[in-house]
PDB file of C-alpha atoms in Angstrom:
ATOM      1  CA  UNK A   1       0.000   0.000   0.000  1.00  0.00           C
ATOM      2  CA  UNK A   2       3.015   2.307   0.407  1.00  0.00           C
ATOM      3  CA  UNK A   3       3.240   3.046  -3.314  1.00  0.00           C
ATOM      4  CA  UNK A   4      -0.381   4.171  -3.719  1.00  0.00           C
ATOM      5  CA  UNK A   5      -1.761   7.697  -3.478  1.00  0.00           C
ATOM      6  CA  UNK A   6      -3.274   9.162  -0.263  1.00  0.00           C
ATOM      7  CA  UNK A   7      -6.756   8.999  -1.775  1.00  0.00           C
ATOM      8  CA  UNK A   8      -6.266   5.374  -2.802  1.00  0.00           C
ATOM      9  CA  UNK A   9      -4.976   4.442   0.662  1.00  0.00           C
ATOM     10  CA  UNK A  10      -8.033   5.997   2.251  1.00  0.00           C
ATOM     11  CA  UNK A  11     -10.311   4.167  -0.162  1.00  0.00           C
ATOM     12  CA  UNK A  12      -8.609   0.885   0.754  1.00  0.00           C
ATOM     13  CA  UNK A  13      -9.084   1.663   4.446  1.00  0.00           C
ATOM     14  CA  UNK A  14     -12.819   2.181   3.932  1.00  0.00           C
ATOM     15  CA  UNK A  15     -13.452  -0.648   1.452  1.00  0.00           C
ATOM     16  CA  UNK A  16     -15.646  -3.442   2.745  1.00  0.00           C
ATOM     17  CA  UNK A  17     -16.663  -1.490   5.849  1.00  0.00           C
ATOM     18  CA  UNK A  18     -20.348  -1.273   6.662  1.00  0.00           C
ATOM     19  CA  UNK A  19     -20.587   2.429   7.488  1.00  0.00           C
ATOM     20  CA  UNK A  20     -23.638   4.489   8.341  1.00  0.00           C
ATOM     21  CA  UNK A  21     -24.611   7.385   6.046  1.00  0.00           C
ATOM     22  CA  UNK A  22     -23.029   9.828   8.520  1.00  0.00           C
ATOM     23  CA  UNK A  23     -19.815   7.813   8.608  1.00  0.00           C
ATOM     24  CA  UNK A  24     -19.731   7.699   4.828  1.00  0.00           C
ATOM     25  CA  UNK A  25     -19.995  11.455   4.735  1.00  0.00           C
ATOM     26  CA  UNK A  26     -16.918  11.617   6.950  1.00  0.00           C
ATOM     27  CA  UNK A  27     -15.108   9.121   4.705  1.00  0.00           C
ATOM     28  CA  UNK A  28     -15.954  11.144   1.596  1.00  0.00           C
ATOM     29  CA  UNK A  29     -14.670  14.314   3.219  1.00  0.00           C
ATOM     30  CA  UNK A  30     -11.396  12.599   4.078  1.00  0.00           C
ATOM     31  CA  UNK A  31     -10.978  11.317   0.519  1.00  0.00           C
ATOM     32  CA  UNK A  32     -11.626  14.792  -0.878  1.00  0.00           C
ATOM     33  CA  UNK A  33      -8.939  16.179   1.440  1.00  0.00           C
ATOM     34  CA  UNK A  34      -6.696  13.111   1.324  1.00  0.00           C
ATOM     35  CA  UNK A  35      -3.469  15.078   1.623  1.00  0.00           C
ATOM     36  CA  UNK A  36      -4.677  16.972   4.703  1.00  0.00           C
ATOM     37  CA  UNK A  37      -6.611  14.144   6.375  1.00  0.00           C
ATOM     38  CA  UNK A  38      -3.754  12.881   8.611  1.00  0.00           C
ATOM     39  CA  UNK A  39      -3.338  16.352  10.104  1.00  0.00           C
ATOM     40  CA  UNK A  40      -6.970  17.335  10.745  1.00  0.00           C
ATOM     41  CA  UNK A  41      -8.261  17.393  14.305  1.00  0.00           C
ATOM     42  CA  UNK A  42     -11.520  15.641  15.069  1.00  0.00           C
ATOM     43  CA  UNK A  43     -13.223  19.027  15.364  1.00  0.00           C
ATOM     44  CA  UNK A  44     -11.851  20.171  11.989  1.00  0.00           C
ATOM     45  CA  UNK A  45     -12.927  16.933  10.322  1.00  0.00           C
ATOM     46  CA  UNK A  46     -16.383  17.192  11.895  1.00  0.00           C
ATOM     47  CA  UNK A  47     -16.772  20.727  10.545  1.00  0.00           C
ATOM     48  CA  UNK A  48     -15.522  19.649   7.122  1.00  0.00           C
ATOM     49  CA  UNK A  49     -18.034  16.800   6.964  1.00  0.00           C
ATOM     50  CA  UNK A  50     -20.861  18.710   8.603  1.00  0.00           C
ATOM     51  CA  UNK A  51     -21.265  16.214  11.441  1.00  0.00           C
ATOM     52  CA  UNK A  52     -20.747  16.202  15.198  1.00  0.00           C
ATOM     53  CA  UNK A  53     -17.382  15.569  16.831  1.00  0.00           C
ATOM     54  CA  UNK A  54     -18.654  12.396  18.579  1.00  0.00           C
ATOM     55  CA  UNK A  55     -19.626  11.103  15.123  1.00  0.00           C
ATOM     56  CA  UNK A  56     -15.974  11.350  14.104  1.00  0.00           C
ATOM     57  CA  UNK A  57     -14.968   9.327  17.152  1.00  0.00           C
ATOM     58  CA  UNK A  58     -17.561   6.646  16.376  1.00  0.00           C
ATOM     59  CA  UNK A  59     -16.323   6.601  12.787  1.00  0.00           C
ATOM     60  CA  UNK A  60     -12.766   5.849  13.913  1.00  0.00           C
ATOM     61  CA  UNK A  61     -14.001   3.064  16.196  1.00  0.00           C
ATOM     62  CA  UNK A  62     -16.037   1.589  13.314  1.00  0.00           C
ATOM     63  CA  UNK A  63     -12.770   1.339  11.362  1.00  0.00           C
ATOM     64  CA  UNK A  64     -11.210  -0.684  14.182  1.00  0.00           C
ATOM     65  CA  UNK A  65      -9.245   2.042  15.997  1.00  0.00           C
ATOM     66  CA  UNK A  66      -9.414   2.949  19.684  1.00  0.00           C
ATOM     67  CA  UNK A  67     -10.441   6.473  18.759  1.00  0.00           C
ATOM     68  CA  UNK A  68      -9.764   9.269  16.323  1.00  0.00           C
ATOM     69  CA  UNK A  69      -6.193   9.974  17.564  1.00  0.00           C
ATOM     70  CA  UNK A  70      -5.271   6.356  16.777  1.00  0.00           C
ATOM     71  CA  UNK A  71      -6.756   6.688  13.297  1.00  0.00           C
ATOM     72  CA  UNK A  72      -4.850   9.904  12.683  1.00  0.00           C
ATOM     73  CA  UNK A  73      -1.583   8.307  13.857  1.00  0.00           C
ATOM     74  CA  UNK A  74      -2.160   5.450  11.445  1.00  0.00           C
ATOM     75  CA  UNK A  75      -2.742   7.843   8.566  1.00  0.00           C
ATOM     76  CA  UNK A  76       0.441   9.767   9.378  1.00  0.00           C
ATOM     77  CA  UNK A  77       2.444   6.534   9.467  1.00  0.00           C
ATOM     78  CA  UNK A  78       1.324   5.496   5.995  1.00  0.00           C
ATOM     79  CA  UNK A  79       1.555   8.974   4.447  1.00  0.00           C
ATOM     80  CA  UNK A  80       4.860   9.536   2.644  1.00  0.00           C
ATOM     81  CA  UNK A  81       6.900  12.540   3.621  1.00  0.00           C
ATOM     82  CA  UNK A  82       7.228  15.379   1.135  1.00  0.00           C
ATOM     83  CA  UNK A  83       4.974  16.499  -1.682  1.00  0.00           C
ATOM     84  CA  UNK A  84       2.677  13.969  -3.296  1.00  0.00           C
ATOM     85  CA  UNK A  85       2.869  13.352  -7.022  1.00  0.00           C
ATOM     86  CA  UNK A  86      -0.140  14.985  -8.650  1.00  0.00           C
ATOM     87  CA  UNK A  87      -0.584  12.185 -11.179  1.00  0.00           C
ATOM     88  CA  UNK A  88      -2.227   8.833 -10.733  1.00  0.00           C
ATOM     89  CA  UNK A  89      -5.213   7.843  -8.648  1.00  0.00           C
ATOM     90  CA  UNK A  90      -5.278  10.941  -6.459  1.00  0.00           C
ATOM     91  CA  UNK A  91      -6.374  12.935  -9.519  1.00  0.00           C
ATOM     92  CA  UNK A  92      -9.677  11.038  -9.506  1.00  0.00           C
ATOM     93  CA  UNK A  93     -12.556  12.736  -7.728  1.00  0.00           C
ATOM     94  CA  UNK A  94     -14.954  10.807  -5.476  1.00  0.00           C
ATOM     95  CA  UNK A  95     -17.401  10.151  -8.310  1.00  0.00           C
ATOM     96  CA  UNK A  96     -14.710   8.674 -10.520  1.00  0.00           C
ATOM     97  CA  UNK A  97     -13.457   6.577  -7.612  1.00  0.00           C
ATOM     98  CA  UNK A  98     -16.973   5.195  -7.143  1.00  0.00           C
ATOM     99  CA  UNK A  99     -17.062   4.162 -10.808  1.00  0.00           C
ATOM    100  CA  UNK A 100     -13.615   2.578 -10.576  1.00  0.00           C
ATOM    101  CA  UNK A 101     -14.750   0.690  -7.485  1.00  0.00           C
ATOM    102  CA  UNK A 102     -17.691  -0.728  -9.425  1.00  0.00           C
ATOM    103  CA  UNK A 103     -15.396  -1.737 -12.276  1.00  0.00           C
ATOM    104  CA  UNK A 104     -13.344  -3.693  -9.750  1.00  0.00           C
ATOM    105  CA  UNK A 105     -16.513  -5.365  -8.442  1.00  0.00           C
ATOM    106  CA  UNK A 106     -17.371  -6.408 -11.998  1.00  0.00           C
ATOM    107  CA  UNK A 107     -13.874  -7.853 -12.428  1.00  0.00           C
ATOM    108  CA  UNK A 108     -14.384  -9.960  -9.315  1.00  0.00           C
ATOM    109  CA  UNK A 109     -17.739 -11.140 -10.666  1.00  0.00           C
ATOM    110  CA  UNK A 110     -16.136 -12.105 -13.978  1.00  0.00           C
ATOM    111  CA  UNK A 111     -13.574 -14.187 -12.088  1.00  0.00           C
ATOM    112  CA  UNK A 112     -16.343 -15.850 -10.080  1.00  0.00           C
ATOM    113  CA  UNK A 113     -18.229 -16.749 -13.269  1.00  0.00           C
ATOM    114  CA  UNK A 114     -15.195 -18.617 -14.627  1.00  0.00           C
ATOM    115  CA  UNK A 115     -16.948 -21.582 -13.022  1.00  0.00           C
ATOM    116  CA  UNK A 116     -20.434 -21.450 -14.600  1.00  0.00           C
ATOM    117  CA  UNK A 117     -21.675 -24.401 -12.569  1.00  0.00           C
ATOM    118  CA  UNK A 118     -23.519 -22.507  -9.802  1.00  0.00           C
ATOM    119  CA  UNK A 119     -25.227 -20.154 -12.265  1.00  0.00           C
ATOM    120  CA  UNK A 120     -26.290 -23.043 -14.509  1.00  0.00           C
ATOM    121  CA  UNK A 121     -27.663 -24.930 -11.501  1.00  0.00           C
ATOM    122  CA  UNK A 122     -29.572 -21.808 -10.426  1.00  0.00           C
ATOM    123  CA  UNK A 123     -30.954 -21.382 -13.935  1.00  0.00           C
ATOM    124  CA  UNK A 124     -32.354 -24.910 -13.906  1.00  0.00           C
ATOM    125  CA  UNK A 125     -33.948 -24.436 -10.481  1.00  0.00           C
ATOM    126  CA  UNK A 126     -35.610 -21.175 -11.510  1.00  0.00           C
ATOM    127  CA  UNK A 127     -36.808 -22.524 -14.849  1.00  0.00           C
ATOM    128  CA  UNK A 128     -38.425 -25.546 -13.208  1.00  0.00           C
ATOM    129  CA  UNK A 129     -40.303 -23.564 -10.554  1.00  0.00           C
ATOM    130  CA  UNK A 130     -43.929 -22.850 -11.560  1.00  0.00           C
ATOM    131  CA  UNK A 131     -44.659 -20.245 -10.283  1.00  0.00           C
ATOM    132  CA  UNK A 132     -41.359 -18.486  -9.633  1.00  0.00           C
ATOM    133  CA  UNK A 133     -41.335 -16.136  -6.603  1.00  0.00           C
ATOM    134  CA  UNK A 134     -38.780 -13.294  -6.815  1.00  0.00           C
ATOM    135  CA  UNK A 135     -38.037 -11.674  -3.446  1.00  0.00           C
ATOM    136  CA  UNK A 136     -36.347  -8.337  -2.814  1.00  0.00           C
ATOM    137  CA  UNK A 137     -37.185  -5.759  -0.155  1.00  0.00           C
ATOM    138  CA  UNK A 138     -36.094  -2.163   0.436  1.00  0.00           C
ATOM    139  CA  UNK A 139     -32.760  -1.546  -1.324  1.00  0.00           C
ATOM    140  CA  UNK A 140     -33.106  -4.801  -3.243  1.00  0.00           C
ATOM    141  CA  UNK A 141     -36.681  -4.217  -4.404  1.00  0.00           C
ATOM    142  CA  UNK A 142     -35.551  -2.639  -7.683  1.00  0.00           C
ATOM    143  CA  UNK A 143     -33.355  -5.673  -8.372  1.00  0.00           C
ATOM    144  CA  UNK A 144     -36.328  -7.992  -7.812  1.00  0.00           C
ATOM    145  CA  UNK A 145     -38.642  -5.922  -9.998  1.00  0.00           C
ATOM    146  CA  UNK A 146     -36.079  -5.710 -12.798  1.00  0.00           C
ATOM    147  CA  UNK A 147     -35.469  -9.446 -12.717  1.00  0.00           C
ATOM    148  CA  UNK A 148     -39.193 -10.132 -12.574  1.00  0.00           C
ATOM    149  CA  UNK A 149     -39.928  -7.831 -15.516  1.00  0.00           C
ATOM    150  CA  UNK A 150     -37.613  -9.695 -17.869  1.00  0.00           C
ATOM    151  CA  UNK A 151     -38.253 -13.152 -16.409  1.00  0.00           C
ATOM    152  CA  UNK A 152     -41.968 -12.784 -17.134  1.00  0.00           C
ATOM    153  CA  UNK A 153     -41.180 -12.582 -20.854  1.00  0.00           C
ATOM    154  CA  UNK A 154     -39.910 -16.165 -20.885  1.00  0.00           C
ATOM    155  CA  UNK A 155     -41.328 -17.782 -17.722  1.00  0.00           C
ATOM    156  CA  UNK A 156     -45.067 -18.503 -17.569  1.00  0.00           C
ATOM    157  CA  UNK A 157     -45.660 -17.431 -13.954  1.00  0.00           C
ATOM    158  CA  UNK A 158     -43.386 -14.945 -12.154  1.00  0.00           C
ATOM    159  CA  UNK A 159     -44.456 -13.452  -8.824  1.00  0.00           C
ATOM    160  CA  UNK A 160     -42.450 -10.483  -7.545  1.00  0.00           C
ATOM    161  CA  UNK A 161     -42.422 -10.138  -3.758  1.00  0.00           C
ATOM    162  CA  UNK A 162     -41.136  -6.609  -3.193  1.00  0.00           C
ATOM    163  CA  UNK A 163     -43.268  -5.552  -0.231  1.00  0.00           C
ATOM    164  CA  UNK A 164     -42.854  -6.745   3.327  1.00  0.00           C
ATOM    165  CA  UNK A 165     -45.442  -6.911   6.062  1.00  0.00           C
ATOM    166  CA  UNK A 166     -47.768  -9.597   7.363  1.00  0.00           C
ATOM    167  CA  UNK A 167     -48.815 -10.640   3.839  1.00  0.00           C
ATOM    168  CA  UNK A 168     -45.317 -11.733   2.780  1.00  0.00           C
ATOM    169  CA  UNK A 169     -45.554 -15.203   4.301  1.00  0.00           C
ATOM    170  CA  UNK A 170     -49.050 -15.549   2.851  1.00  0.00           C
ATOM    171  CA  UNK A 171     -47.716 -14.843  -0.639  1.00  0.00           C
ATOM    172  CA  UNK A 172     -44.955 -17.416  -0.159  1.00  0.00           C
ATOM    173  CA  UNK A 173     -47.630 -19.903   0.959  1.00  0.00           C
ATOM    174  CA  UNK A 174     -49.718 -19.123  -2.122  1.00  0.00           C
ATOM    175  CA  UNK A 175     -46.763 -19.683  -4.440  1.00  0.00           C
ATOM    176  CA  UNK A 176     -45.924 -22.965  -2.750  1.00  0.00           C
ATOM    177  CA  UNK A 177     -49.524 -24.210  -2.987  1.00  0.00           C
ATOM    178  CA  UNK A 178     -49.536 -23.268  -6.679  1.00  0.00           C
ATOM    179  CA  UNK A 179     -46.536 -25.534  -7.255  1.00  0.00           C
ATOM    180  CA  UNK A 180     -43.433 -23.371  -6.723  1.00  0.00           C
ATOM    181  CA  UNK A 181     -40.290 -25.349  -6.084  1.00  0.00           C
ATOM    182  CA  UNK A 182     -37.770 -22.518  -5.802  1.00  0.00           C
ATOM    183  CA  UNK A 183     -37.485 -18.854  -4.878  1.00  0.00           C
ATOM    184  CA  UNK A 184     -34.874 -16.332  -5.959  1.00  0.00           C
ATOM    185  CA  UNK A 185     -33.910 -13.622  -3.486  1.00  0.00           C
ATOM    186  CA  UNK A 186     -31.964 -10.420  -4.018  1.00  0.00           C
ATOM    187  CA  UNK A 187     -30.418  -9.432  -0.691  1.00  0.00           C
ATOM    188  CA  UNK A 188     -28.503  -6.163  -0.431  1.00  0.00           C
ATOM    189  CA  UNK A 189     -27.350  -4.094   2.543  1.00  0.00           C
ATOM    190  CA  UNK A 190     -28.667  -3.007   4.829  1.00  0.00           C
ATOM    191  CA  UNK A 191     -30.263  -6.429   5.165  1.00  0.00           C
ATOM    192  CA  UNK A 192     -33.890  -6.291   6.366  1.00  0.00           C
ATOM    193  CA  UNK A 193     -34.739  -8.773   9.090  1.00  0.00           C
ATOM    194  CA  UNK A 194     -37.929  -9.549   7.144  1.00  0.00           C
ATOM    195  CA  UNK A 195     -35.907 -11.017   4.279  1.00  0.00           C
ATOM    196  CA  UNK A 196     -34.051 -13.419   6.556  1.00  0.00           C
ATOM    197  CA  UNK A 197     -37.327 -14.450   8.219  1.00  0.00           C
ATOM    198  CA  UNK A 198     -38.997 -14.920   4.818  1.00  0.00           C
ATOM    199  CA  UNK A 199     -36.195 -17.153   3.541  1.00  0.00           C
ATOM    200  CA  UNK A 200     -36.258 -19.230   6.698  1.00  0.00           C
ATOM    201  CA  UNK A 201     -39.996 -19.675   6.238  1.00  0.00           C
ATOM    202  CA  UNK A 202     -39.677 -20.452   2.509  1.00  0.00           C
ATOM    203  CA  UNK A 203     -37.232 -23.278   3.202  1.00  0.00           C
ATOM    204  CA  UNK A 204     -39.472 -24.626   5.970  1.00  0.00           C
ATOM    205  CA  UNK A 205     -42.194 -24.832   3.332  1.00  0.00           C
ATOM    206  CA  UNK A 206     -39.916 -26.841   1.048  1.00  0.00           C
ATOM    207  CA  UNK A 207     -38.755 -24.167  -1.388  1.00  0.00           C
ATOM    208  CA  UNK A 208     -35.169 -24.177  -2.667  1.00  0.00           C
ATOM    209  CA  UNK A 209     -33.676 -20.707  -2.190  1.00  0.00           C
ATOM    210  CA  UNK A 210     -31.310 -19.106  -4.684  1.00  0.00           C
ATOM    211  CA  UNK A 211     -29.817 -15.855  -3.353  1.00  0.00           C
ATOM    212  CA  UNK A 212     -27.913 -13.005  -4.945  1.00  0.00           C
ATOM    213  CA  UNK A 213     -26.193 -11.191  -2.091  1.00  0.00           C
ATOM    214  CA  UNK A 214     -23.380  -8.721  -1.584  1.00  0.00           C
ATOM    215  CA  UNK A 215     -21.243 -11.296   0.212  1.00  0.00           C
ATOM    216  CA  UNK A 216     -21.005 -15.030   0.767  1.00  0.00           C
ATOM    217  CA  UNK A 217     -21.276 -14.170   4.473  1.00  0.00           C
ATOM    218  CA  UNK A 218     -24.463 -12.091   4.162  1.00  0.00           C
ATOM    219  CA  UNK A 219     -27.191 -12.822   6.747  1.00  0.00           C
ATOM    220  CA  UNK A 220     -29.231 -14.716   4.114  1.00  0.00           C
ATOM    221  CA  UNK A 221     -26.432 -17.258   3.574  1.00  0.00           C
ATOM    222  CA  UNK A 222     -27.608 -19.695   6.245  1.00  0.00           C
ATOM    223  CA  UNK A 223     -31.086 -19.760   4.696  1.00  0.00           C
ATOM    224  CA  UNK A 224     -29.975 -20.209   1.080  1.00  0.00           C
ATOM    225  CA  UNK A 225     -29.479 -23.440  -0.823  1.00  0.00           C
ATOM    226  CA  UNK A 226     -27.371 -21.623  -3.397  1.00  0.00           C
ATOM    227  CA  UNK A 227     -25.856 -18.180  -2.854  1.00  0.00           C
ATOM    228  CA  UNK A 228     -23.930 -16.338  -5.557  1.00  0.00           C
ATOM    229  CA  UNK A 229     -22.160 -13.197  -4.296  1.00  0.00           C
ATOM    230  CA  UNK A 230     -21.807  -9.905  -6.156  1.00  0.00           C
ATOM    231  CA  UNK A 231     -20.262  -7.012  -4.255  1.00  0.00           C
ATOM    232  CA  UNK A 232     -21.908  -3.622  -3.955  1.00  0.00           C
ATOM    233  CA  UNK A 233     -20.039  -0.337  -4.271  1.00  0.00           C
ATOM    234  CA  UNK A 234     -19.627   1.629  -1.058  1.00  0.00           C
ATOM    235  CA  UNK A 235     -17.881   4.716  -2.403  1.00  0.00           C
ATOM    236  CA  UNK A 236     -20.957   6.971  -2.340  1.00  0.00           C
ATOM    237  CA  UNK A 237     -23.473   7.877   0.342  1.00  0.00           C
ATOM    238  CA  UNK A 238     -25.731   5.060  -0.869  1.00  0.00           C
ATOM    239  CA  UNK A 239     -24.567   1.655  -2.075  1.00  0.00           C
ATOM    240  CA  UNK A 240     -24.332   1.032  -5.819  1.00  0.00           C
ATOM    241  CA  UNK A 241     -25.351  -2.361  -7.158  1.00  0.00           C
ATOM    242  CA  UNK A 242     -23.977  -2.739 -10.683  1.00  0.00           C
ATOM    243  CA  UNK A 243     -22.538  -6.211 -10.058  1.00  0.00           C
ATOM    244  CA  UNK A 244     -25.732  -7.645  -8.460  1.00  0.00           C
ATOM    245  CA  UNK A 245     -27.780  -6.245 -11.354  1.00  0.00           C
ATOM    246  CA  UNK A 246     -25.480  -7.839 -13.933  1.00  0.00           C
ATOM    247  CA  UNK A 247     -25.530 -11.126 -12.027  1.00  0.00           C
ATOM    248  CA  UNK A 248     -29.319 -10.999 -12.175  1.00  0.00           C
ATOM    249  CA  UNK A 249     -29.128 -10.727 -15.967  1.00  0.00           C
ATOM    250  CA  UNK A 250     -26.668 -13.632 -16.078  1.00  0.00           C
ATOM    251  CA  UNK A 251     -29.134 -15.739 -14.077  1.00  0.00           C
ATOM    252  CA  UNK A 252     -31.879 -14.743 -16.509  1.00  0.00           C
ATOM    253  CA  UNK A 253     -29.688 -15.995 -19.353  1.00  0.00           C
ATOM    254  CA  UNK A 254     -29.111 -19.292 -17.546  1.00  0.00           C
ATOM    255  CA  UNK A 255     -32.837 -19.608 -16.912  1.00  0.00           C
ATOM    256  CA  UNK A 256     -33.560 -18.976 -20.604  1.00  0.00           C
ATOM    257  CA  UNK A 257     -31.087 -21.729 -21.504  1.00  0.00           C
ATOM    258  CA  UNK A 258     -33.075 -24.102 -19.281  1.00  0.00           C
ATOM    259  CA  UNK A 259     -36.471 -23.118 -20.743  1.00  0.00           C
ATOM    260  CA  UNK A 260     -36.982 -24.883 -24.088  1.00  0.00           C
ATOM    261  CA  UNK A 261     -39.655 -22.412 -25.211  1.00  0.00           C
ATOM    262  CA  UNK A 262     -37.874 -19.216 -24.099  1.00  0.00           C
ATOM    263  CA  UNK A 263     -36.971 -18.100 -27.629  1.00  0.00           C
ATOM    264  CA  UNK A 264     -40.484 -18.764 -28.880  1.00  0.00           C
ATOM    265  CA  UNK A 265     -41.958 -16.699 -26.063  1.00  0.00           C
ATOM    266  CA  UNK A 266     -39.597 -13.808 -26.834  1.00  0.00           C
ATOM    267  CA  UNK A 267     -40.542 -13.883 -30.495  1.00  0.00           C
ATOM    268  CA  UNK A 268     -44.232 -14.011 -29.577  1.00  0.00           C
ATOM    269  CA  UNK A 269     -43.785 -10.954 -27.369  1.00  0.00           C
ATOM    270  CA  UNK A 270     -41.982  -9.053 -30.138  1.00  0.00           C
ATOM    271  CA  UNK A 271     -44.819  -9.740 -32.563  1.00  0.00           C
ATOM    272  CA  UNK A 272     -47.441  -8.629 -30.030  1.00  0.00           C
ATOM    273  CA  UNK A 273     -45.455  -5.526 -29.091  1.00  0.00           C
ATOM    274  CA  UNK A 274     -45.141  -4.506 -32.734  1.00  0.00           C
ATOM    275  CA  UNK A 275     -48.867  -5.037 -33.306  1.00  0.00           C
ATOM    276  CA  UNK A 276     -49.688  -2.858 -30.296  1.00  0.00           C
ATOM    277  CA  UNK A 277     -47.122  -0.217 -31.157  1.00  0.00           C
ATOM    278  CA  UNK A 278     -45.558  -0.456 -27.710  1.00  0.00           C
ATOM    279  CA  UNK A 279     -42.152   0.890 -28.630  1.00  0.00           C
ATOM    280  CA  UNK A 280     -40.829   3.716 -30.783  1.00  0.00           C
ATOM    281  CA  UNK A 281     -38.195   2.413 -33.167  1.00  0.00           C
TER     282      UNK A 281
END
C-alpha cells in the first residue's frame, strides 16, 4: 500500500466497511482532502463533513481504531513525507473513484463466473419452478422488480415479492400451494430482518432458495441453498449495485437456456409488441 496515493490508501481503508450514512460522509470528506486528512483534528474533520465531533470518534471506532487519535496516527504513518505526485489515482474525484470501485466489483464477478456451474444450476432451479417467486425488499426491491420484468417474458408465472409486512408469508404460501419449487432472493445491505425471516420460512415450506447477495457471508447465507455473491459499491453515500444487477441478468440468461420455449416466447412478445405499437423504433 506504500506506493499508492493518499486517496487510494483511504479508499482501501474504507473498502468493505459497513458504514452508516453519517460515517460515509466523513469518509468522503477525508478522501476529498486526502493530503490533509492525517493532520486534521476531530473538530476540523467534523466541521468539514458537517457532522458532530462524537460522530468522528464513532467513525474511527467503526474502522477498528481505539479512537480518532489512533486513526490519525495510522494515517500519518502510511503517508509519505514530502509532496505527493499529482498524477495517478489521487487525480480522480470521489465520483470517478466510485465508478472505478464498481469496475473492480465487476472484475471480481467475472472471475467468479469462470466456473459457470452454480449459475447453470440456479438457472435450472428457476426454470423448473412454476410459479417463480422473486423476493427483494427495500434496497433490493428494484433488483427484484427488474429481474421479474424480464423473467416474465420467458417464464409462464413470475411473482415479484417486493413488499414486506404480514402478507409476505401468505404470498410465499400461495406460491408454494400453486406448485413453486424454488425462490430467488436479491439481498442487499442493509439487510432487512424480514428477508431473513422470509427465507427461513420459505425453506421450511420446502422451497429451494437461490440468493444473490453482496457477500457469501451475508445474513441470508444460512437460509440459502445456493448463494452467488456480487459485491456492492460503497464509495458513495448510498450503495451502488452494478454487479448484483449484472448477475441478475446472467441468471436470466441461464434460466432462458433451461427453458426450451424461451426463444419462442420472446418472439411471440416481439410480434405482439409490434402489433400494439408499444415501442418507438
